Amino acid sequence: MKKTPLFVAIEGVSNVAQKALSDELEVYFAVELGLAAVAVKEPSDGIIGHRIRKIIDGKLPAPKTNYEFRRLCVEDRLEHIKTCIRPHILLGNCVLSVGYWLSTLAHGMLDGSLEQCLQLHREIIGEEMIFPHLSIILDAPEDSNYIRLAEAKCFGNIHVINFDGVSWEEVLSSAIAAIKPLL
């Protein structure tokens, strides 16, 4: 088994499914593998993350453009990396993130270019960026930007799981099968 703690991002269109898989994997890491794991989420619990959640919930006005909103998401990611993700990895904990950079890229591609989203990451996060060892994309429609990112094969190790005709146990087994070679 590897000594380096794993960083797994769980992405997709359903936050409920992402959270459920994160919870299951956290138990799997602890009980089956004896590894410390921590589940985190984006938007984070930091100052910027709270602002993003209030915008999403309609309690604060949205930025004038989607680009400004994506910028907030990337600024939140930098804060999240510095205050949560990196410290946990340095402590030896595996990190399971509900939502991460592929979500920002996929949403950014709805009304902007992929390059514009990547440039935001380079400008704001730069060398501080931590790329996941594995990104699991849950239940993304065939014609979605999530699938386009996975098919591009240049955004890291991506495993896609679709729910069509599949039980939750099969979803969990598929995620575990994608993780095992990384251990």
XYZ file of C-alpha atoms in Angstrom:
183
model
C 0.000 0.000 0.000
C 1.205 3.517 -0.804
C 2.333 5.775 2.012
C 1.075 8.931 0.275
C -2.481 9.803 1.329
C -4.956 9.743 -1.527
C -6.897 12.761 -2.671
C -10.166 11.771 -4.353
C -12.593 14.318 -5.810
C -16.219 13.270 -6.243
C -17.857 15.382 -8.935
C -21.127 15.425 -10.842
C -24.596 16.867 -11.051
C -26.070 15.490 -7.805
C -24.651 16.791 -4.531
C -26.747 14.220 -2.662
C -25.147 11.308 -4.539
C -21.672 12.847 -4.177
C -22.135 13.226 -0.409
C -23.510 9.685 -0.064
C -20.529 8.219 -1.936
C -18.115 10.336 0.101
C -19.668 9.018 3.338
C -19.442 5.403 2.121
C -15.833 5.809 0.994
C -14.859 7.449 4.279
C -16.116 4.325 6.089
C -14.390 2.054 3.538
C -11.049 3.829 4.061
C -11.351 3.573 7.860
C -12.877 0.112 8.324
C -11.584 -1.873 5.350
C -8.210 -0.194 4.809
C -7.411 1.187 8.256
C -6.649 4.589 6.743
C -7.612 7.955 8.171
C -9.862 9.820 5.771
C -11.595 13.156 5.944
C -14.572 14.254 3.862
C -14.601 17.881 2.711
C -16.801 19.833 0.317
C -16.874 22.785 -2.022
C -17.998 25.422 -1.545
C -15.847 25.156 1.581
C -16.690 26.225 5.118
C -14.393 29.238 4.749
C -15.391 32.875 4.335
C -15.582 32.732 0.535
C -17.401 29.387 0.614
C -20.062 30.817 2.938
C -20.530 33.743 0.558
C -20.928 31.348 -2.394
C -23.532 29.308 -0.506
C -25.492 32.472 0.318
C -25.423 33.459 -3.367
C -26.652 29.980 -4.368
C -29.406 30.136 -1.722
C -30.487 33.602 -2.938
C -29.536 35.312 0.334
C -26.905 37.471 -1.373
C -27.050 39.000 -4.853
C -25.248 37.032 -7.529
C -22.202 38.546 -9.196
C -22.981 40.419 -12.418
C -21.375 37.717 -14.595
C -20.832 33.972 -14.382
C -17.116 34.667 -14.819
C -17.138 36.623 -11.537
C -18.950 33.724 -9.845
C -16.401 31.208 -11.183
C -13.654 33.489 -9.901
C -15.202 33.285 -6.419
C -15.268 29.488 -6.708
C -11.575 29.375 -7.612
C -10.713 31.809 -4.788
C -12.624 29.509 -2.426
C -10.631 26.559 -3.766
C -7.338 28.291 -2.964
C -8.532 29.015 0.577
C -9.742 25.405 0.856
C -6.408 24.009 -0.349
C -4.442 26.139 2.108
C -6.654 25.699 5.177
C -8.037 22.186 4.782
C -6.887 19.927 1.948
C -3.105 20.427 2.194
C -3.025 20.297 6.032
C -4.963 17.000 6.029
C -2.718 15.474 3.374
C 0.371 16.572 5.335
C -1.100 14.892 8.425
C -1.367 11.666 6.410
C -5.144 11.714 5.980
C -6.812 10.675 2.749
C -9.073 13.465 1.492
C -12.470 12.931 -0.157
C -13.797 16.154 -1.675
C -17.426 16.539 -2.684
C -16.935 18.826 -5.674
C -13.603 20.219 -6.824
C -12.062 21.704 -9.933
C -13.839 19.624 -12.614
C -17.152 21.049 -11.391
C -15.866 24.592 -11.899
C -14.517 23.690 -15.333
C -17.749 21.960 -16.404
C -19.948 24.843 -15.244
C -17.582 27.423 -16.708
C -17.818 25.772 -20.117
C -21.569 26.501 -20.184
C -20.956 30.135 -21.096
C -17.201 30.539 -21.353
C -14.184 28.777 -22.710
C -12.334 25.965 -21.003
C -9.118 27.954 -21.423
C -10.668 30.877 -19.534
C -11.453 28.562 -16.591
C -7.990 27.035 -16.649
C -6.458 30.514 -16.733
C -8.415 31.464 -13.607
C -6.883 28.478 -11.817
C -3.395 29.412 -13.012
C -3.818 33.071 -11.979
C -5.398 32.515 -8.589
C -4.069 29.164 -7.402
C -0.954 28.679 -9.502
C 1.538 26.273 -7.963
C -0.619 25.896 -4.842
C -3.033 23.710 -6.867
C -3.344 20.138 -5.677
C -4.665 17.787 -8.334
C -6.640 14.760 -7.165
C -5.172 11.295 -7.608
C -8.643 10.336 -8.853
C -11.777 12.232 -9.848
C -14.998 10.223 -9.772
C -17.767 11.731 -11.886
C -21.229 10.550 -10.855
C -24.241 10.324 -13.112
C -23.203 12.845 -15.747
C -25.376 12.953 -18.887
C -23.667 11.704 -22.058
C -23.621 15.169 -23.637
C -22.415 17.018 -20.526
C -19.232 18.990 -20.061
C -18.219 16.483 -17.370
C -18.064 13.748 -20.017
C -16.196 16.046 -22.412
C -13.582 16.659 -19.711
C -13.267 12.919 -19.027
C -12.926 12.129 -22.738
C -10.228 14.793 -23.182
C -7.909 12.554 -21.111
C -5.803 15.517 -19.997
C -7.438 16.321 -16.662
C -6.000 13.491 -14.618
C -7.341 10.114 -13.647
C -11.124 10.296 -14.137
C -13.592 7.486 -13.474
C -17.195 7.961 -14.657
C -20.066 6.099 -12.973
C -23.590 6.375 -14.390
C -26.605 5.192 -12.427
C -28.701 3.868 -15.315
C -29.867 0.423 -14.235
C -27.181 0.156 -11.559
C -27.664 -0.436 -7.848
C -26.008 1.741 -5.221
C -23.832 -1.259 -4.277
C -22.566 -1.396 -7.878
C -21.812 2.341 -7.794
C -19.812 1.878 -4.583
C -18.026 -1.206 -5.975
C -17.094 0.692 -9.124
C -15.658 3.575 -7.078
C -13.671 1.185 -4.879
C -12.354 -0.656 -7.953
C -11.089 2.682 -9.324
C -9.403 3.526 -6.004
C -7.705 0.160 -5.310
C -4.920 0.476 -7.929
C -3.917 3.797 -6.347
C -3.342 2.288 -2.897
